[in-house]
mmCIF file with all atom_site columns, C-alpha atoms in Angstrom:
data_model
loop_
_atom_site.group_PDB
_atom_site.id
_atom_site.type_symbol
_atom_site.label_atom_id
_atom_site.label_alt_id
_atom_site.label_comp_id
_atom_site.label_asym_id
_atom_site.label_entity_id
_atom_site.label_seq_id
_atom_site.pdbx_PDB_ins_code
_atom_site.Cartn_x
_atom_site.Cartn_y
_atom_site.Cartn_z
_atom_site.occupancy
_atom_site.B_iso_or_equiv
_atom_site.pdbx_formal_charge
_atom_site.auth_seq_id
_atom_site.auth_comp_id
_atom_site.auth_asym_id
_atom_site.auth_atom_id
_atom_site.pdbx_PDB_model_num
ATOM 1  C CA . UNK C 1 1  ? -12.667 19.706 36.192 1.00 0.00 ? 1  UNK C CA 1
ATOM 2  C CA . UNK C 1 2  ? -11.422 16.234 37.300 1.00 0.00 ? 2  UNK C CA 1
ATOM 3  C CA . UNK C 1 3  ? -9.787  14.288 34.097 1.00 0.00 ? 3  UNK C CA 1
ATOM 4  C CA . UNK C 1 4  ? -9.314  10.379 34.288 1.00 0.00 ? 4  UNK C CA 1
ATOM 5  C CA . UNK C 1 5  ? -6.149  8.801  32.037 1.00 0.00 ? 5  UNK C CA 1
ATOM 6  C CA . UNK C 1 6  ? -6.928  5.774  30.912 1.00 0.00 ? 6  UNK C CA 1
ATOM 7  C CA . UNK C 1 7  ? -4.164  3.544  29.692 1.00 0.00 ? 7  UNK C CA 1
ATOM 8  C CA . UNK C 1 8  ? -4.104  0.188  28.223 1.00 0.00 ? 8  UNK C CA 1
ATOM 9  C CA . UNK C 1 9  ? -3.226  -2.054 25.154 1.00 0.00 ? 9  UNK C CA 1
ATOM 10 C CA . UNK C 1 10 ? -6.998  -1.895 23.633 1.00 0.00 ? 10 UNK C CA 1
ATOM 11 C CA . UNK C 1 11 ? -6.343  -4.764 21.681 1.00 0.00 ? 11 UNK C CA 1
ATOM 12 C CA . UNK C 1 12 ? -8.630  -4.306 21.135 1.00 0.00 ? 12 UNK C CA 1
ATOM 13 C CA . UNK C 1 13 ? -10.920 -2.072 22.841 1.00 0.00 ? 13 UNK C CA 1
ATOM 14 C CA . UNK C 1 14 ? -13.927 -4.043 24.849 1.00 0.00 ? 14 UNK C CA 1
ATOM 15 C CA . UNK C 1 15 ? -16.995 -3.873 26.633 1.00 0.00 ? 15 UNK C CA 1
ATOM 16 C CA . UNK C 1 16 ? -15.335 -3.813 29.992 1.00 0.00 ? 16 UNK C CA 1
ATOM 17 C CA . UNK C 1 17 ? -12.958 -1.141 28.648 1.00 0.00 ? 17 UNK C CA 1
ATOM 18 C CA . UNK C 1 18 ? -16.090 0.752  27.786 1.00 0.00 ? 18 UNK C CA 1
ATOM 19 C CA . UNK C 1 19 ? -17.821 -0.013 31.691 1.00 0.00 ? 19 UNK C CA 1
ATOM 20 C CA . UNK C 1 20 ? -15.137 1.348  33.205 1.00 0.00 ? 20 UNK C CA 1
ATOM 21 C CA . UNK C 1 21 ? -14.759 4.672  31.440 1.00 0.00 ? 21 UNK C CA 1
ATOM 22 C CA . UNK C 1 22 ? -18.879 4.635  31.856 1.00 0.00 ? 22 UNK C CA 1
ATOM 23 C CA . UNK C 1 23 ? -18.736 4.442  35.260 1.00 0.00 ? 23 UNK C CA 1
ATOM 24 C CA . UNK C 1 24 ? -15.779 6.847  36.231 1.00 0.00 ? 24 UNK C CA 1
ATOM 25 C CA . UNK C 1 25 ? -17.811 9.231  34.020 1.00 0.00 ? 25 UNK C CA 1
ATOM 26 C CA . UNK C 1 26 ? -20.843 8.888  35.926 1.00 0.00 ? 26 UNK C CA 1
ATOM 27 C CA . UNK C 1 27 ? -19.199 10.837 38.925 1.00 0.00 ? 27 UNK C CA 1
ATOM 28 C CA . UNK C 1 28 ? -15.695 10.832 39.496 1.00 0.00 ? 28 UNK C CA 1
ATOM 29 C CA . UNK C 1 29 ? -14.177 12.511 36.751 1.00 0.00 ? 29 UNK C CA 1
ATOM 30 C CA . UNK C 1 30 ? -15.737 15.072 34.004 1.00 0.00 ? 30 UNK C CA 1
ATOM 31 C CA . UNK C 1 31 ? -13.551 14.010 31.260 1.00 0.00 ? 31 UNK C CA 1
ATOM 32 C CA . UNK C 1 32 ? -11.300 10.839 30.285 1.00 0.00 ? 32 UNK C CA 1
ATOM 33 C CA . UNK C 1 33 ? -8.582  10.638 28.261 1.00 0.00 ? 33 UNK C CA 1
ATOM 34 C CA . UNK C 1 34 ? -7.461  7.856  26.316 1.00 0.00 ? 34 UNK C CA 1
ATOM 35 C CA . UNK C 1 35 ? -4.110  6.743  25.783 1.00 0.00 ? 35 UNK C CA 1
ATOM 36 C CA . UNK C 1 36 ? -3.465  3.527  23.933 1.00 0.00 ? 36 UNK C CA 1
ATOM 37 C CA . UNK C 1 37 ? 0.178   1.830  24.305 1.00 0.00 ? 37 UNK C CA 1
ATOM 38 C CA . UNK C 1 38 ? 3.169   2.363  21.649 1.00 0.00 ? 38 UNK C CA 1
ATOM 39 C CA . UNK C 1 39 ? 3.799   -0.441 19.635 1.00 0.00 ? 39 UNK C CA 1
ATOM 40 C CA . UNK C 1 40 ? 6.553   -1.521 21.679 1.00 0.00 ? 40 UNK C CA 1
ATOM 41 C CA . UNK C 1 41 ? 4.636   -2.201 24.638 1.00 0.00 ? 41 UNK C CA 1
ATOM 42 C CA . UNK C 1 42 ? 6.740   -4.738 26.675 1.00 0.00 ? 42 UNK C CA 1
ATOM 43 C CA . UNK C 1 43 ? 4.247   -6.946 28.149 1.00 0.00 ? 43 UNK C CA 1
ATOM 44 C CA . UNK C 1 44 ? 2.638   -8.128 25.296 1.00 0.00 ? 44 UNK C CA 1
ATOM 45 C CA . UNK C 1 45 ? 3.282   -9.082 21.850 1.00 0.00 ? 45 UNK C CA 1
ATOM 46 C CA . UNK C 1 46 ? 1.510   -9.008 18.445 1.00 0.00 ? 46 UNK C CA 1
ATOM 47 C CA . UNK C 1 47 ? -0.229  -5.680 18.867 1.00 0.00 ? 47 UNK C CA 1
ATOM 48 C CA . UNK C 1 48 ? -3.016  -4.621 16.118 1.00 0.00 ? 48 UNK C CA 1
ATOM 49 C CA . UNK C 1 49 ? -1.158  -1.708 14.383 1.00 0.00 ? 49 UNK C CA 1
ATOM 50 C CA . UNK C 1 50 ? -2.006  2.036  16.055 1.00 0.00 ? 50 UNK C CA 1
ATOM 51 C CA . UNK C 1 51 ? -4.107  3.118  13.845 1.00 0.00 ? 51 UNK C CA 1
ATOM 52 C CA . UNK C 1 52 ? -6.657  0.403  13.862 1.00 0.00 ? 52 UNK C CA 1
ATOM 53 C CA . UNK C 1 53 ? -6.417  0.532  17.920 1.00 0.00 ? 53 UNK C CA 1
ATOM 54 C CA . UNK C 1 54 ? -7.067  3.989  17.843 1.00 0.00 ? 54 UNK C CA 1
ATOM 55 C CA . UNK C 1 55 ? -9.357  3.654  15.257 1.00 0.00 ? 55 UNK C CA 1
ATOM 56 C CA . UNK C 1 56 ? -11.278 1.377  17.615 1.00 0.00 ? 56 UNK C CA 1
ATOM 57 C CA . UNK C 1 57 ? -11.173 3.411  20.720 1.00 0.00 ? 57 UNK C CA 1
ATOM 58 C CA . UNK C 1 58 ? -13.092 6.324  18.347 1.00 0.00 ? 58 UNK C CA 1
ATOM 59 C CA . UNK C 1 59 ? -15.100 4.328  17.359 1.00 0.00 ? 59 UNK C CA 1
ATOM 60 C CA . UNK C 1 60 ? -16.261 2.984  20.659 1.00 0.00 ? 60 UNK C CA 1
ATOM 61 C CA . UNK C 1 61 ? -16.520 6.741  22.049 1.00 0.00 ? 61 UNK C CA 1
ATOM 62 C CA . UNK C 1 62 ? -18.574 7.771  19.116 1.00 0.00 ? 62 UNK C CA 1
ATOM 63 C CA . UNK C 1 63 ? -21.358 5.216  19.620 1.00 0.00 ? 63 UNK C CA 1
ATOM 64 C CA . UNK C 1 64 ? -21.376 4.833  23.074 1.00 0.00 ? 64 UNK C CA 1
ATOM 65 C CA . UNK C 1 65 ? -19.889 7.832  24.864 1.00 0.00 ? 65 UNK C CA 1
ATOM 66 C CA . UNK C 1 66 ? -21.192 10.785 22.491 1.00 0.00 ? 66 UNK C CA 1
ATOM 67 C CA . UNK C 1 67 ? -22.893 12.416 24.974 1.00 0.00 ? 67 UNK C CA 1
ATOM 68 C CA . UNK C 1 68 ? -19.656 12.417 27.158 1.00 0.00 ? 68 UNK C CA 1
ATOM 69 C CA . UNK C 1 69 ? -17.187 12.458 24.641 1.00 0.00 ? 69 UNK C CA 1
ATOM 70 C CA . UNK C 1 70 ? -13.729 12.987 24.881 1.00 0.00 ? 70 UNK C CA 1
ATOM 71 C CA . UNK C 1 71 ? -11.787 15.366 22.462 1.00 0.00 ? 71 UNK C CA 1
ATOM 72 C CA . UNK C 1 72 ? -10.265 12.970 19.966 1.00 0.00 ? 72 UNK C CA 1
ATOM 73 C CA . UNK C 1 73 ? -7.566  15.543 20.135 1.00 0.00 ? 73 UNK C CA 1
ATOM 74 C CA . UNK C 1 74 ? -6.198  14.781 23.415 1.00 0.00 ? 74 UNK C CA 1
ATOM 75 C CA . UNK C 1 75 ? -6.772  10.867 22.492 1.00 0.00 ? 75 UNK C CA 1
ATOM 76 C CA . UNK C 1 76 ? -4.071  11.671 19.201 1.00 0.00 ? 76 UNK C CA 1
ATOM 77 C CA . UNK C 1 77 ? -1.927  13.708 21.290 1.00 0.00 ? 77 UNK C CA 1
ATOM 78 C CA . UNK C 1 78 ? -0.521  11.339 24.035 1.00 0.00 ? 78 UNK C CA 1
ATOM 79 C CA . UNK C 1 79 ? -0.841  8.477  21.681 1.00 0.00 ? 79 UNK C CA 1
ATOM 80 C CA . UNK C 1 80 ? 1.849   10.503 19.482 1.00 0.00 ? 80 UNK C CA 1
ATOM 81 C CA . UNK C 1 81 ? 3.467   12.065 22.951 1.00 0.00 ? 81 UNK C CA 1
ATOM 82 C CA . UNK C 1 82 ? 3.614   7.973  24.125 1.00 0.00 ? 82 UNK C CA 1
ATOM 83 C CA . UNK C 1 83 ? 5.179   6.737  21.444 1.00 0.00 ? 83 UNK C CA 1
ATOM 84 C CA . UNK C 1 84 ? 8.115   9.436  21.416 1.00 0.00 ? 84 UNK C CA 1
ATOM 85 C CA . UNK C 1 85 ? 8.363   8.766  24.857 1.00 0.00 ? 85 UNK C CA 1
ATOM 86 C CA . UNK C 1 86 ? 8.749   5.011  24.338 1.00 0.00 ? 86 UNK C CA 1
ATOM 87 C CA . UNK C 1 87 ? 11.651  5.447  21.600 1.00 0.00 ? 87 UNK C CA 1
ATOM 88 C CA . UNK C 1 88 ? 13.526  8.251  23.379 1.00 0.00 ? 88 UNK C CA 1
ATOM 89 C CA . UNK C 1 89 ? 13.521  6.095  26.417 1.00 0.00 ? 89 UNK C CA 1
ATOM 90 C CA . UNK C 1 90 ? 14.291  2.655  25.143 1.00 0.00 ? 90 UNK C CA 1
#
């Protein structure tokens, strides 16, 4: 099985966003996983809170990827794996 990371600020989450993980789906990876920036994400400022960027990326895989959906799981996982990351190592 080939898996696809896909990291970014989603801030929000958009229709090119969307088109990408569409098209990597349609034959270069069987899976993707989402992983959404801490909230201390150096290169930009005035992030929409976690929850309501997360909130948006399941909200965009629920109506538009449920036939290729990826585990919300894994999404939660390395969001909450990211952001220890980001405190431990700043």
């Amino acid at each position: 099985m080939k898996i696809g990371i896909f990291g970014g600020s989603f801030n929000p989450i958009h229709k090119r966003h969307e088109e990408m993980a569409l098209f990597l789906l349609d034959g270069y990876v069987d899976k993707i996983i989402f992983v959404p920036t801490g909230s201390k994400y150096e290169y930009k400022n005035n992030l929409i809170d976690n929850k309501y960027r997360l909130d948006m990326i399941k909200l965009v895989i629920d109506k538009n990827m449920a036939h290729k959906r990826p585990k919300t799981i894994e999404i939660l996982i390395l969001f909450f794996i990211k952001i220890l990351l980001t405190i431990f190592l700043h």
